[in-house]
Structure formats: structure tokens, C-alpha cells
PDB file of C-alpha atoms and ligand atoms in Angstrom:
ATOM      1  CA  UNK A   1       0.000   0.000   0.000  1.00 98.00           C
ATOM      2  CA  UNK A   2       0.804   3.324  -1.074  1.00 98.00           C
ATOM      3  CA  UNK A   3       0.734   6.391   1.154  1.00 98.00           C
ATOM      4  CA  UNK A   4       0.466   9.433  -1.309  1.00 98.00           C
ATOM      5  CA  UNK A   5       1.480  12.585   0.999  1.00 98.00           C
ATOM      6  CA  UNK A   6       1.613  15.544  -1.625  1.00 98.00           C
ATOM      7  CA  UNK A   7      -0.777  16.426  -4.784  1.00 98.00           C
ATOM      8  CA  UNK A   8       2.211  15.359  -6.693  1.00 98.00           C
ATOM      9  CA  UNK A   9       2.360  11.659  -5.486  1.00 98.00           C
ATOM     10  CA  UNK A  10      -0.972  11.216  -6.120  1.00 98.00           C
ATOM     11  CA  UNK A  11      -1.261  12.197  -9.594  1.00 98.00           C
ATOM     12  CA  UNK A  12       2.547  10.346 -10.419  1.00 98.00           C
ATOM     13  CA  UNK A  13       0.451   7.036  -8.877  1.00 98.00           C
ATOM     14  CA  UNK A  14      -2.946   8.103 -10.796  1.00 98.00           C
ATOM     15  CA  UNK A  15      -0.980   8.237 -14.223  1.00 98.00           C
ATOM     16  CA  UNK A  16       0.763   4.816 -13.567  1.00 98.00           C
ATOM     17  CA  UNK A  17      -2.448   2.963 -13.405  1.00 98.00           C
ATOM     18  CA  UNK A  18      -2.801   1.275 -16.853  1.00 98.00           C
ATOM     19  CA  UNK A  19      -5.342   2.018 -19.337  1.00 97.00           C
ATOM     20  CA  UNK A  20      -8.471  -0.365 -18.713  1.00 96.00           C
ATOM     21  CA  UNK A  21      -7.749  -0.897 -14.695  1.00 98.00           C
ATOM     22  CA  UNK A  22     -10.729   0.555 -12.711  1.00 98.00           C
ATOM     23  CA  UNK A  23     -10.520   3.087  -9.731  1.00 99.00           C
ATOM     24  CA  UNK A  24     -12.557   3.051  -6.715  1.00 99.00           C
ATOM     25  CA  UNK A  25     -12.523   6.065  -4.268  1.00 99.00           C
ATOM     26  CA  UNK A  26     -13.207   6.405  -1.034  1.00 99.00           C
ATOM     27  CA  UNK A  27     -13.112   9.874   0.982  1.00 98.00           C
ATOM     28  CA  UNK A  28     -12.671   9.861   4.343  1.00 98.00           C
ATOM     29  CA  UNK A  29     -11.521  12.463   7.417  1.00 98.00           C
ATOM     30  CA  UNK A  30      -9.812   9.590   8.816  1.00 98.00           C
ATOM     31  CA  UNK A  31     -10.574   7.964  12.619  1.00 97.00           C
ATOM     32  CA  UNK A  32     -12.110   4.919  10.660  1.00 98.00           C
ATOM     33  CA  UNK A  33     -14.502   2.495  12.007  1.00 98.00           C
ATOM     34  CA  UNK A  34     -16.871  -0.038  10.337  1.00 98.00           C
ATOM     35  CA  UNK A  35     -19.271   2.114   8.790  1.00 98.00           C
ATOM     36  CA  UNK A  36     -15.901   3.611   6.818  1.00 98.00           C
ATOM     37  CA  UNK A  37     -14.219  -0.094   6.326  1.00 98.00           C
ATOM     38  CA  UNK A  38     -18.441  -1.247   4.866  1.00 98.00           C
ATOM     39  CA  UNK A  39     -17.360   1.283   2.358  1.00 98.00           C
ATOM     40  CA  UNK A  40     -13.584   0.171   1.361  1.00 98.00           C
ATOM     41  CA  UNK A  41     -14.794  -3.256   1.137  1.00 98.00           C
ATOM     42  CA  UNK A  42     -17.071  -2.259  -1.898  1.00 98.00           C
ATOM     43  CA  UNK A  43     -14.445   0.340  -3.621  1.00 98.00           C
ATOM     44  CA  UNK A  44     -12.215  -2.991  -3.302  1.00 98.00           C
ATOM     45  CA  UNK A  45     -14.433  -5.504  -4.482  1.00 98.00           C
ATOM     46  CA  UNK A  46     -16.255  -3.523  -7.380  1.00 98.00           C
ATOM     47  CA  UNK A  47     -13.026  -1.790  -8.971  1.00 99.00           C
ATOM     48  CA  UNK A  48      -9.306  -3.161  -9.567  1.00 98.00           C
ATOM     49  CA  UNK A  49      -7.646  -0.215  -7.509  1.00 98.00           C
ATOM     50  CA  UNK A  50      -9.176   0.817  -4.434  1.00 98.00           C
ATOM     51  CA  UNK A  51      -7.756   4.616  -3.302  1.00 98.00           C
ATOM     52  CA  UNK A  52      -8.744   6.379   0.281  1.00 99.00           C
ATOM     53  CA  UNK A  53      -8.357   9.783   1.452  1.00 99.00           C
ATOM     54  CA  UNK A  54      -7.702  10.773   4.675  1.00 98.00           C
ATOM     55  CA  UNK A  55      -8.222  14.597   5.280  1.00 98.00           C
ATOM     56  CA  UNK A  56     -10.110  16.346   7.396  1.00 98.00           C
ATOM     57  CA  UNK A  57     -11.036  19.327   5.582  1.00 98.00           C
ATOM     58  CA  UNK A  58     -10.860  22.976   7.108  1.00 97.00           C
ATOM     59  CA  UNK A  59     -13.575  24.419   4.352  1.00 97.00           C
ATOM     60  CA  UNK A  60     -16.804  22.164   6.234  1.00 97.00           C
ATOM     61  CA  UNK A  61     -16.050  22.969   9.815  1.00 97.00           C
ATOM     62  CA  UNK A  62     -17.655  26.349  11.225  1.00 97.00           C
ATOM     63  CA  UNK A  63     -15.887  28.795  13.364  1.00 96.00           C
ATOM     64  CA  UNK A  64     -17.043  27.515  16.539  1.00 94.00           C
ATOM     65  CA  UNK A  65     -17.037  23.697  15.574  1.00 95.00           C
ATOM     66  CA  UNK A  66     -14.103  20.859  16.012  1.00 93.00           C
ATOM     67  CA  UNK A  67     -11.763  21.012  13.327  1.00 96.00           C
ATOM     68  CA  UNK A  68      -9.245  20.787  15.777  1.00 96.00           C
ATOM     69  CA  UNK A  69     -10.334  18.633  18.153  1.00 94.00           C
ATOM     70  CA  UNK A  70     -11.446  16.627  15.588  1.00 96.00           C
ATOM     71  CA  UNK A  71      -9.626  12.870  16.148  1.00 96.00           C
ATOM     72  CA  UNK A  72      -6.618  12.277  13.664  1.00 97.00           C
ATOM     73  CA  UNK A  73      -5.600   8.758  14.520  1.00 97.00           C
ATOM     74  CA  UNK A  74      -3.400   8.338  11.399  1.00 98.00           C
ATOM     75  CA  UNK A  75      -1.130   5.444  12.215  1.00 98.00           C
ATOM     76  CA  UNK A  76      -4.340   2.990  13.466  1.00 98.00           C
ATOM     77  CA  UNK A  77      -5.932   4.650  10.330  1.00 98.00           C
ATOM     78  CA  UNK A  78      -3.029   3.109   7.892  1.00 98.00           C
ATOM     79  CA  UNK A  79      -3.078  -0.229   9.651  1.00 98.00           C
ATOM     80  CA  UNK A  80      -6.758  -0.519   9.194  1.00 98.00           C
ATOM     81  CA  UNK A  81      -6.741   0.269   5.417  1.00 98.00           C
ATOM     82  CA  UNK A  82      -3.413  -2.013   4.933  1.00 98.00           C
ATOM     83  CA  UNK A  83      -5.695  -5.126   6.066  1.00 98.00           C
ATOM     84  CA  UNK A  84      -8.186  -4.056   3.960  1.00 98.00           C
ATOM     85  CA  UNK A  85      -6.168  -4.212   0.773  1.00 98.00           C
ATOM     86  CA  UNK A  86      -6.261  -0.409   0.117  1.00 99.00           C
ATOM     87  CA  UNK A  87      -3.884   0.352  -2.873  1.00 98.00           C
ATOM     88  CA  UNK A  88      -2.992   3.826  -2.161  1.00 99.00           C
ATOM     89  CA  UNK A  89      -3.928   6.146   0.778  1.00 99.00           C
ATOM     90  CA  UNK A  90      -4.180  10.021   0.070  1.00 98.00           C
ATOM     91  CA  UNK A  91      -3.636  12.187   3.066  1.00 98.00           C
ATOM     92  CA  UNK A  92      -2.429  15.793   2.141  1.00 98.00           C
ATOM     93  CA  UNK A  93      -1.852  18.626   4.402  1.00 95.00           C
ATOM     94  CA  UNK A  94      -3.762  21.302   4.372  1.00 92.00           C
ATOM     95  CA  UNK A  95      -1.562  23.657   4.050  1.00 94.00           C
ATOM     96  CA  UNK A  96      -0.370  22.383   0.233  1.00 97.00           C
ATOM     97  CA  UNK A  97      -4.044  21.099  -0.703  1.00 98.00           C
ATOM     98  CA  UNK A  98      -5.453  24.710  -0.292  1.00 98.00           C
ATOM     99  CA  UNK A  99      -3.386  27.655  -1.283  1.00 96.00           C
ATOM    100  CA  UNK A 100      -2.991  30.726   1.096  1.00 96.00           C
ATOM    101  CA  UNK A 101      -4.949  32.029  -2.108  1.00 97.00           C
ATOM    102  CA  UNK A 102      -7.435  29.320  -2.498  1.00 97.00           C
ATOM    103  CA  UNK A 103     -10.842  31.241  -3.817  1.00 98.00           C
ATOM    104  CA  UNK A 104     -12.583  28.762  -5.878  1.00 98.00           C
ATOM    105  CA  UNK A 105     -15.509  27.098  -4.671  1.00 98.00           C
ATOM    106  CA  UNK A 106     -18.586  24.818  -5.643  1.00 98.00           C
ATOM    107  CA  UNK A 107     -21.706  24.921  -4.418  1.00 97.00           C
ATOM    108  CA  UNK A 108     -25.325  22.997  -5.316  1.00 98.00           C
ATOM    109  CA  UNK A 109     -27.962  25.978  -4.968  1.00 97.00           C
ATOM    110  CA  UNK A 110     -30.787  25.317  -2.877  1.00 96.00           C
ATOM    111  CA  UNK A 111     -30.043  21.711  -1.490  1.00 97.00           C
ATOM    112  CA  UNK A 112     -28.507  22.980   1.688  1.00 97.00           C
ATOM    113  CA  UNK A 113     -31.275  25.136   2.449  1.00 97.00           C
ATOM    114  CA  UNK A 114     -32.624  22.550   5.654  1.00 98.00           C
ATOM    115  CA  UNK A 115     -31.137  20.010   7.219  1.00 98.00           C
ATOM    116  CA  UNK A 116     -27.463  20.386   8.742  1.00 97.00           C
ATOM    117  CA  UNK A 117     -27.164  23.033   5.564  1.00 97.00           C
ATOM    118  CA  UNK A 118     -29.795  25.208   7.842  1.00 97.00           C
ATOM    119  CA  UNK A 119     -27.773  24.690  11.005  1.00 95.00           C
ATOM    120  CA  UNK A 120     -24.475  24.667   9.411  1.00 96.00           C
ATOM    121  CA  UNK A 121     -23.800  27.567   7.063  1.00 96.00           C
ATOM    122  CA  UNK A 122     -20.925  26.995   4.356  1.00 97.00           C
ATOM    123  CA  UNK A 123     -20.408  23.343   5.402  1.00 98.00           C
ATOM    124  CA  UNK A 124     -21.732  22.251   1.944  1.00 98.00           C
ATOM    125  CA  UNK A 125     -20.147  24.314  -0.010  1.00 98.00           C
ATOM    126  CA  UNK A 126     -16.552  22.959   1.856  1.00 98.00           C
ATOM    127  CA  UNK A 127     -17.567  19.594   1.111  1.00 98.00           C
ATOM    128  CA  UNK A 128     -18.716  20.037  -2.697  1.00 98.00           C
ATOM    129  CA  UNK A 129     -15.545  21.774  -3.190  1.00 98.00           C
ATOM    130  CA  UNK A 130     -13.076  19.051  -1.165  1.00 98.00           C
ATOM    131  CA  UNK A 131     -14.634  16.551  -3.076  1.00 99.00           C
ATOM    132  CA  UNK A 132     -14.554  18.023  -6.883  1.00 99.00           C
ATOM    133  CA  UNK A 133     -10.851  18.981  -5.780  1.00 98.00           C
ATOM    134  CA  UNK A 134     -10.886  14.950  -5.079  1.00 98.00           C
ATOM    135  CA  UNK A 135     -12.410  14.070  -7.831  1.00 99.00           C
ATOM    136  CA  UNK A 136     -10.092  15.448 -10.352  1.00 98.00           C
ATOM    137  CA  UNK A 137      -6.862  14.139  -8.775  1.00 98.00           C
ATOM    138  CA  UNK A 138      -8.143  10.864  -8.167  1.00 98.00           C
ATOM    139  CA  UNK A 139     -10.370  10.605 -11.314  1.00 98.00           C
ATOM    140  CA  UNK A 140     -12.073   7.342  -9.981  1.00 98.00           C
ATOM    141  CA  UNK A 141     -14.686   5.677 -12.222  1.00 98.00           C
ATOM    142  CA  UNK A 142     -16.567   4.878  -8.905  1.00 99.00           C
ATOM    143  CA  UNK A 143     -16.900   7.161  -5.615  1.00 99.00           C
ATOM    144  CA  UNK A 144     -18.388   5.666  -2.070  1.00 99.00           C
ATOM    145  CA  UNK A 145     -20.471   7.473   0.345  1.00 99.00           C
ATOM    146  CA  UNK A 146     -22.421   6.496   3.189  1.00 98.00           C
ATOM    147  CA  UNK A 147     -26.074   6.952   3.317  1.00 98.00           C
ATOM    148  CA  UNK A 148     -25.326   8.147   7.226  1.00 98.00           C
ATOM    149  CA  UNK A 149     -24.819  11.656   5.844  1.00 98.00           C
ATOM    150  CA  UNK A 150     -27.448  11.629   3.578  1.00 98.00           C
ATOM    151  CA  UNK A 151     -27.836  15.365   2.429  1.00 98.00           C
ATOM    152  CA  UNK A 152     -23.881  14.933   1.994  1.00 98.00           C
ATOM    153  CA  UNK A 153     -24.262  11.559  -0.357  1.00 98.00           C
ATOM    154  CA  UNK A 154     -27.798  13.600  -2.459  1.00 98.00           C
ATOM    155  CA  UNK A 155     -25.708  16.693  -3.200  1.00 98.00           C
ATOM    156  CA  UNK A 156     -22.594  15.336  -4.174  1.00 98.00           C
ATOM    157  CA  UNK A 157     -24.770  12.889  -6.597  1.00 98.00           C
ATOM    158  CA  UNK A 158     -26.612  16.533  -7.666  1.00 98.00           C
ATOM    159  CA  UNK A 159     -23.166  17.990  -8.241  1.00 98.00           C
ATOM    160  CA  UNK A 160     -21.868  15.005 -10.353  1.00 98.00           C
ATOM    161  CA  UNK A 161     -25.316  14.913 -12.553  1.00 98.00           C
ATOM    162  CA  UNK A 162     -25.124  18.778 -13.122  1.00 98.00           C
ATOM    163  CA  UNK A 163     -21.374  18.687 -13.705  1.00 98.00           C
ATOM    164  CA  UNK A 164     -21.272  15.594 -16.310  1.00 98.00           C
ATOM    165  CA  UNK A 165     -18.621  14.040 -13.584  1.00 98.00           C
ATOM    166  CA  UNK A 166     -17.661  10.956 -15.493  1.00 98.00           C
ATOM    167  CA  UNK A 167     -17.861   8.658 -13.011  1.00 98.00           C
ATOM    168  CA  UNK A 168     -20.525   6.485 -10.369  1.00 98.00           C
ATOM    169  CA  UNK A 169     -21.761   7.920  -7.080  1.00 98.00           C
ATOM    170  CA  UNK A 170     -22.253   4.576  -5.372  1.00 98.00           C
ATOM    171  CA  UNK A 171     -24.275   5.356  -2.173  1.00 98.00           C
ATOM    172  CA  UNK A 172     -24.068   2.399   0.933  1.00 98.00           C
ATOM    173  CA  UNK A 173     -26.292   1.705   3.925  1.00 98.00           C
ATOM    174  CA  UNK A 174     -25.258   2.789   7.490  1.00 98.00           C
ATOM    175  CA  UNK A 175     -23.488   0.856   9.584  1.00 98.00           C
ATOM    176  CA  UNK A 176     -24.691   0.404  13.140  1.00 98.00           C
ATOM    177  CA  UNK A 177     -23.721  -0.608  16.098  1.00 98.00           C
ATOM    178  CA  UNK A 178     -25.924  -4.038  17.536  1.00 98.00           C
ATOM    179  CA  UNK A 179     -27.838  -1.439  19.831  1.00 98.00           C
ATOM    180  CA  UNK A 180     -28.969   0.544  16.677  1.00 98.00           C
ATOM    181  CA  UNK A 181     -26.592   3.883  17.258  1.00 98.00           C
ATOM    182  CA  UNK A 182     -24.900   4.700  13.621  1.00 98.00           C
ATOM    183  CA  UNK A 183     -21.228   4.474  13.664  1.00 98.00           C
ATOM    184  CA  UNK A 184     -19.717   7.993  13.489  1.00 97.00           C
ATOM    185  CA  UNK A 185     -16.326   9.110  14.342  1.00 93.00           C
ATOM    186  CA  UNK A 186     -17.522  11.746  16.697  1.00 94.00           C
ATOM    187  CA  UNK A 187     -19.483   8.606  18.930  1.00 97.00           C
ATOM    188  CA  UNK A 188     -15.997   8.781  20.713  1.00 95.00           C
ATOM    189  CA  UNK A 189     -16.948  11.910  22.468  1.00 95.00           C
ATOM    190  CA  UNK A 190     -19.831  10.012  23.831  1.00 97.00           C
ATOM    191  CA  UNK A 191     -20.119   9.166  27.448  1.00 97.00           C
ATOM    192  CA  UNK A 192     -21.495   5.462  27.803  1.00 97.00           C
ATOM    193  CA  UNK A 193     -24.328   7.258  29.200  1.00 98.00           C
ATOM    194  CA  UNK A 194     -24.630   9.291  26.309  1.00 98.00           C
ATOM    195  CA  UNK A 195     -24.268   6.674  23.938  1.00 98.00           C
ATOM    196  CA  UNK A 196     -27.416   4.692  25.561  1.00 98.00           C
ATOM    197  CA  UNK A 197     -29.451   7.642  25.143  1.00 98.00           C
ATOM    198  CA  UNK A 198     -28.430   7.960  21.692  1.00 98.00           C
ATOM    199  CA  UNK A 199     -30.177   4.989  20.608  1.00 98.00           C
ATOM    200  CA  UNK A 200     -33.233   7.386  20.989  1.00 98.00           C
ATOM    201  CA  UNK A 201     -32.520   8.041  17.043  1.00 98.00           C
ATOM    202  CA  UNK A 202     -32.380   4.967  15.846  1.00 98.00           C
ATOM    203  CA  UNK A 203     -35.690   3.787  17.720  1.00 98.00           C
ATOM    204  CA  UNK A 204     -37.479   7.366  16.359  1.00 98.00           C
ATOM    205  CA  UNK A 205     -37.111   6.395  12.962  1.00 98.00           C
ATOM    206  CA  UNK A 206     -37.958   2.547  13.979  1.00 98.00           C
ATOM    207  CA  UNK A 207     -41.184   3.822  15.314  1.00 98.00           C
ATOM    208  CA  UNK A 208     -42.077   6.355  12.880  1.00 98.00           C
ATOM    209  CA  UNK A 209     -40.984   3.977   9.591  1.00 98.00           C
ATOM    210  CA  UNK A 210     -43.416   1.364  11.604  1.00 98.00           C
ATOM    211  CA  UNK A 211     -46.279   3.849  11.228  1.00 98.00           C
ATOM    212  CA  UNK A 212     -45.190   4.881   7.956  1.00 98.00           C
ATOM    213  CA  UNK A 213     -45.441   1.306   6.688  1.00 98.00           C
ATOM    214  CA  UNK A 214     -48.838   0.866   7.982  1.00 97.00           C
ATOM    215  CA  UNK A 215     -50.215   3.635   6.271  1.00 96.00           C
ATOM    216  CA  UNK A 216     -49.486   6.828   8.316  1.00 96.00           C
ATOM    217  CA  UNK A 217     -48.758   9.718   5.536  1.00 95.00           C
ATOM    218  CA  UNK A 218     -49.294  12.586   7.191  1.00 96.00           C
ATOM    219  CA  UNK A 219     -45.851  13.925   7.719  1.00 97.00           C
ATOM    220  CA  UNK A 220     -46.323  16.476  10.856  1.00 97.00           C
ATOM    221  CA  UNK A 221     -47.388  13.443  12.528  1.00 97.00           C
ATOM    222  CA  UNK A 222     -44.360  11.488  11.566  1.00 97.00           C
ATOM    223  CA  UNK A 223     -42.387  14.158  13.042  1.00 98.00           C
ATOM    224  CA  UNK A 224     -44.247  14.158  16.176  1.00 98.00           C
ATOM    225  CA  UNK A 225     -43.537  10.536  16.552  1.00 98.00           C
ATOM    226  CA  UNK A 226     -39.928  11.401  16.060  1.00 98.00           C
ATOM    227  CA  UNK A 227     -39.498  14.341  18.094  1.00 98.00           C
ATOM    228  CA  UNK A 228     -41.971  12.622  21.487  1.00 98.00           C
ATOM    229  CA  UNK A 229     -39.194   9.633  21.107  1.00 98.00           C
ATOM    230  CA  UNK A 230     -36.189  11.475  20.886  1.00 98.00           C
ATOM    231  CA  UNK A 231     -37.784  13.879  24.089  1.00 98.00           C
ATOM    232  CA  UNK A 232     -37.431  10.611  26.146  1.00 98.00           C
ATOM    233  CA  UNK A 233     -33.946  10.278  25.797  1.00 98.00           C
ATOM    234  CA  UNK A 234     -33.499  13.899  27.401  1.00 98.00           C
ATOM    235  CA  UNK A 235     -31.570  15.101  24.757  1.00 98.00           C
ATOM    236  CA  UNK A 236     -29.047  18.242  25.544  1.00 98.00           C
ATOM    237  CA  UNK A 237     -30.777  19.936  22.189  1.00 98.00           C
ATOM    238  CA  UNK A 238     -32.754  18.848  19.169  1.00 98.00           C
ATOM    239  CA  UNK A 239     -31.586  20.394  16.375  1.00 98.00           C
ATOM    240  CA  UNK A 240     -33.967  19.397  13.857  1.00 98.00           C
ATOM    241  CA  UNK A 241     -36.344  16.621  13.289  1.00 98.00           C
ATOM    242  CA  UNK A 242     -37.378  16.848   9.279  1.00 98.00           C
ATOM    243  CA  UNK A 243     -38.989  14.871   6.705  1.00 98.00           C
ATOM    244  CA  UNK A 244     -37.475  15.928   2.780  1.00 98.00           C
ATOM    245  CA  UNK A 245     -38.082  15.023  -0.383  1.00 97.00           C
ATOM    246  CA  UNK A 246     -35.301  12.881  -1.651  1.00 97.00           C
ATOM    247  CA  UNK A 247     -34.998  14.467  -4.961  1.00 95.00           C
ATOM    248  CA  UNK A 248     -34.809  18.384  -3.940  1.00 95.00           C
ATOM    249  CA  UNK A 249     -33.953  18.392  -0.108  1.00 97.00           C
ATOM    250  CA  UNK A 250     -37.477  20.226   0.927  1.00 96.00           C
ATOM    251  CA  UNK A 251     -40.017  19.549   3.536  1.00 97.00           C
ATOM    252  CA  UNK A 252     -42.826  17.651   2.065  1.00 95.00           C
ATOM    253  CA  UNK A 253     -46.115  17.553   3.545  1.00 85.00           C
ATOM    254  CA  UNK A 254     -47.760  14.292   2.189  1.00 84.00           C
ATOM    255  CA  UNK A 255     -45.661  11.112   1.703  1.00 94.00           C
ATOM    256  CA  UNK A 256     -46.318  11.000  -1.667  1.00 93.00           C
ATOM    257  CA  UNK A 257     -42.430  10.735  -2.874  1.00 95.00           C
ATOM    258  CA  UNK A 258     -39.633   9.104  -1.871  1.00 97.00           C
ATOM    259  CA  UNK A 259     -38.451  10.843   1.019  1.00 98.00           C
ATOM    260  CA  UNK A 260     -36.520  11.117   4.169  1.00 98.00           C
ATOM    261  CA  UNK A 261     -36.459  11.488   7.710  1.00 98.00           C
ATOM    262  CA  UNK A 262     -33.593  12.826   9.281  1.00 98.00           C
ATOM    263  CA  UNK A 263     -32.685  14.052  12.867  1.00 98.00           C
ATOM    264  CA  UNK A 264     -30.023  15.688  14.322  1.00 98.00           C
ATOM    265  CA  UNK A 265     -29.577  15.695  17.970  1.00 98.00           C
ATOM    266  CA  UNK A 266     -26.933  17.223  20.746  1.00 98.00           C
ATOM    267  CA  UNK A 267     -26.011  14.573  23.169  1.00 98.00           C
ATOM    268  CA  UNK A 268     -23.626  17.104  25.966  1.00 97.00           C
ATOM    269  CA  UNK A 269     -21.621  18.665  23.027  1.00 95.00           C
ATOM    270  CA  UNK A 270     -21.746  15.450  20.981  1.00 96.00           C
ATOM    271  CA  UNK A 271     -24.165  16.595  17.236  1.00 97.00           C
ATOM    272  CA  UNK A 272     -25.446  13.283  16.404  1.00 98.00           C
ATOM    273  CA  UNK A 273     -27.520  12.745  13.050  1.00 98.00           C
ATOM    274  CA  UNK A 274     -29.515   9.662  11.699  1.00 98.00           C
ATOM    275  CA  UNK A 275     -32.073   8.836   8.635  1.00 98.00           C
ATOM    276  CA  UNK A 276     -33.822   6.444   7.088  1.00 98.00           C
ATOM    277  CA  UNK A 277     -34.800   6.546   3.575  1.00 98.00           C
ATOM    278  CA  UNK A 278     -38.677   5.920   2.573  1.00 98.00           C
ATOM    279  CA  UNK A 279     -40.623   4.154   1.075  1.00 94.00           C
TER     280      UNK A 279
HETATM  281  P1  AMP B   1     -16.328  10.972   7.362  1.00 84.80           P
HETATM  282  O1  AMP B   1     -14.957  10.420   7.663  1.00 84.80           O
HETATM  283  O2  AMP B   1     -17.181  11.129   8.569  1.00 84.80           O
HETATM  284  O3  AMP B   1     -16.282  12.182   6.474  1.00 84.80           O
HETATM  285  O4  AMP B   1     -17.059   9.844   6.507  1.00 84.80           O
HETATM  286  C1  AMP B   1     -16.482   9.330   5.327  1.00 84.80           C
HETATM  287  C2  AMP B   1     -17.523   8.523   4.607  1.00 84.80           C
HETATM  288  O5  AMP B   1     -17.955   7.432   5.427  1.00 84.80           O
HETATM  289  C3  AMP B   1     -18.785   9.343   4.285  1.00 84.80           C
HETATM  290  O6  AMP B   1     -19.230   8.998   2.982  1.00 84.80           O
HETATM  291  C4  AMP B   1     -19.744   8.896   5.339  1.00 84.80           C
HETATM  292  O7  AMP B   1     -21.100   9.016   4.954  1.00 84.80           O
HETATM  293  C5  AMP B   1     -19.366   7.444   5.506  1.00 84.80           C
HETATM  294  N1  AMP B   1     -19.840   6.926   6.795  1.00 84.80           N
HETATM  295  C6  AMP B   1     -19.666   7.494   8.003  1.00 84.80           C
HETATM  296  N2  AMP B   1     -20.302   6.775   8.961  1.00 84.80           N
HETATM  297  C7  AMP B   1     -20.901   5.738   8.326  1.00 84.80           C
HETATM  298  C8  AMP B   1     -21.717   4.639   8.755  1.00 84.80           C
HETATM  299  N3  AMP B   1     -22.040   4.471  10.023  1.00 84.80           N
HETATM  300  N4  AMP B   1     -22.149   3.775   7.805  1.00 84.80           N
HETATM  301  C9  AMP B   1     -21.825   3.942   6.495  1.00 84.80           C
HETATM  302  N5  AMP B   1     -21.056   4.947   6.040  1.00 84.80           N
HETATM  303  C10 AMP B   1     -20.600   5.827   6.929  1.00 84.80           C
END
């Protein structure tokens, strides 16, 4: 396994990969766990060369979130994608990947309107333009995302339909713990207390899928459901509790259209967020 360090090694091992051999890439910020090893499994199974980044990006955190904090375990990172038969791991520092000048960036109008986009301004827009910046160094033919980050995986697909990207947005299922809790790097900051109330998400959207399915389709009352669950957990903050249209990121009334319904809840400090995709 490769570790690519500068822009430079990456594109010297991009342009040595023969005609004809196909390129699967997976973007990460590092501090791997399952959900991120569900992915490498299927760049590495589905393509001959399997690539992963490692790079937690300045442009999506806000002023007051934890880019620095944020956990960097790079040597337990390596190991991890070693076993896994990674090919070549990408982590750049920051410092060369964005220029003191850096002023270009991409952005999908009107799809980070709710959501996290609501609660985090210009978090989008960092990761659109990260992963375009990605994209062209890399050039995979396939790109993996987890459906965890859902608004995340629909505008990056948005920005590779409106762009003519020339290559597959491969979207995967979360990855959960046996309690239900989606696997996130931040779950470290969790306090096993914590983490038990967590599982409030995952049992919300049980409960409210369970209605859905048997023939609730009134979505205020979906959210109800949500929120009333969630409330038992005594959550630090709710953020939001929404139900979206899959194809344009809005708040739909009737369940008419395939949709979803995402949370996003503070746990102490901790921002958890969950989904489930409908019907
Ligand atoms: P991150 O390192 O948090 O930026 O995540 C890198 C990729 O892994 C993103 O595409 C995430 O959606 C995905 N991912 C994170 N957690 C999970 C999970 N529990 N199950 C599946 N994919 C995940």
C-alpha cells in the first residue's frame, strides 16, 4: 500500500495505473470504524484499484465547531486500510491542498437550504468543493459514500449529474452498532451514558418507519412521533427533526415521494444525526 502525501504523489500514482484498470474512491476524514471499512470493502471488491483519502477538511467545519479537536488517529488509520487491501492512501496537508490564495468554490444551490445546511452555514459548499478537488486528482470511475450523511451523499450525486462528472456515485447503507446507534467518528466523544441515550434516534425512525409502513402519511405526525421519542432520551438539544423530499432536499407535507427522515440531535456537546430513507 501506497501512502500518497503531496498532490504530486498522487497524480505520479494516478498516471501509472494502466489504461483499462478501474478506480474506486473512497473519501474519508480519517478515525475509521466499520461504517468507513463497509465502504472500502465495496471500492475494493467492485473496482481493480481501491484509493482512500484521509483529510479532514478545514472548508466544512464552522468557526465555533471541532476542526481541531477533531480525532486524527493516522497510524491505526493506515493499519486498518493495509488489512483491507487499500492500494494507495491520500492524506495531504492542508496547508499544500489549499493555497494561502485558495478562492474557488462549488456549491449545489438550494439543497442545503434545511437540514445540517440550515444549522451549518458553508459546510456544503466545503464539502462540494473538497470533493470536486478529489475528484479530479483521483479521477475514480466509482466514488463511495455512506447513506449516514445523507444530504452529503444527495448533493454530491446533484453535483456530479449537473457537472457531467464521469464517473458512479455509489451510495451504501449505514453501519450500526448491535444497539442501533450509527457508527460515526464523533461517537468517541460520547459518554457510555450518552451513547445509551443515543439509541433514541435509531428507535425514532424505527417507530415512525413502523407507522409509515402501515399507512401513516401525514408527515407532521411522523415528526411528532420522532421528536416525542427522541424527548425521552433527554436530549441536551434537538436540532432538527425533518422529513425531505429525496430528490430536492425540501419539507414535504404528504408522503407521496420518496423521502426522508432525518434528525439531528446534541447529546452534551456530541451533534449526532440519523435517517432512514422511505418508502
Ligand atoms: P467521514 O470520515 O465522517 O467524512 O465519513 C467518510 C464517509 O464514510 C462518508 O461517505 C460517510 O457518509 C461514511 N460513513 C460514516 N459513517 C458511516 C456509517 N455508520 N455507515 C456507512 N457509512 C458511513
Amino acid at each position: 500500500m501506497q501512502i500518497l502525501r503531496t498532490l504530486s504523489d498522487l497524480r505520479q500514482w494516478r498516471a501509472a495505473v494502466p489504461a483499462g484498470r478501474t478506480v474506486g474512491f473512497i473519501p474519508t476524514m480519517g478515525a475509521l470504524h466499520a461504517g468507513h471499512m463497509e465502504l472500502i470493502e465495496r471500492g475494493r471488491k467492485e473496482n481493480d484499484l481501491a484509493v482512500v483519502s484521509i483529510f479532514v477538511n478545514p472548508l466544512q467545519f464552522g468557526p465555533t465547531e471541532d476542526f481541531t479537536l477533531y480525532p486524527r488517529p493516522f497510524e491505526s488509520d493506515r493499519e486498518l486500510c493495509e488489512r483491507a487491501g487499500v492500494d494507495a492512501v491520500f492524506a495531504p496537508e492542508a496547508g499544500e491542498f489549499y493555497a494561502k490564495d485558495h478562492a474557488t468554490y462549488c456549491e449545489v444551490e438550494g439543497f442545503d437550504r434545511f437540514l445540517c445546511g440550515a444549522s451549518r452555514p458553508g459546510h456544503f459548499r466545503g464539502v462540494c468543493t473538497v470533493v470536486l478537488k478529489l475528484f479530479n486528482l483521483v479521477q475514480p470511475h466509482r466514488a463511495y459514500f455512506g447513506k449516514k450523511d445523507i444530504q452529503q451523499a444527495l448533493i454530491l450525486r446533484k453535483m456530479v449529474t449537473d457537472l457531467s462528472l464521469n464517473l458512479e456515485m455509489i451510495l451504501v447503507d449505514t453501519v450500526r452498532e448491535a444497539s442501533g446507534l450509527a457508527l460515526s467518528s464523533r461517537n468517541v466523544y460520547l459518554s457510555e451514558g450518552e451513547k445509551d441515550r443515543a439509541v433514541a434516534l435509531f428507535r425514532a425512525l424505527s417507530k415512525a418507519r413502523a407507522l409509515y409502513l402501515d399507512g401513516e402519511k401525514n408527515a407532521e405526525k411522523l415528526k411528532g412521533i420522532l421528536k416525542a421519542e427522541i424527548e425521552t432520551s433527554d436530549p441536551t438539544r434537538i436540532d432538527y427533526v425533518e422529513i425531505v423530499s429525496q430528490a430536492r432536499l425540501d419539507p414535504v407535507l404528504s408522503l407521496e415521494e420518496p423521502f426522508v427522515m432525518a434528525v439531528a440531535v446534541f447529546y452534551g456537546k456530541t451533534r449526532l444525526i440519523d435517517n432512514f430513507l422511505l418508502p
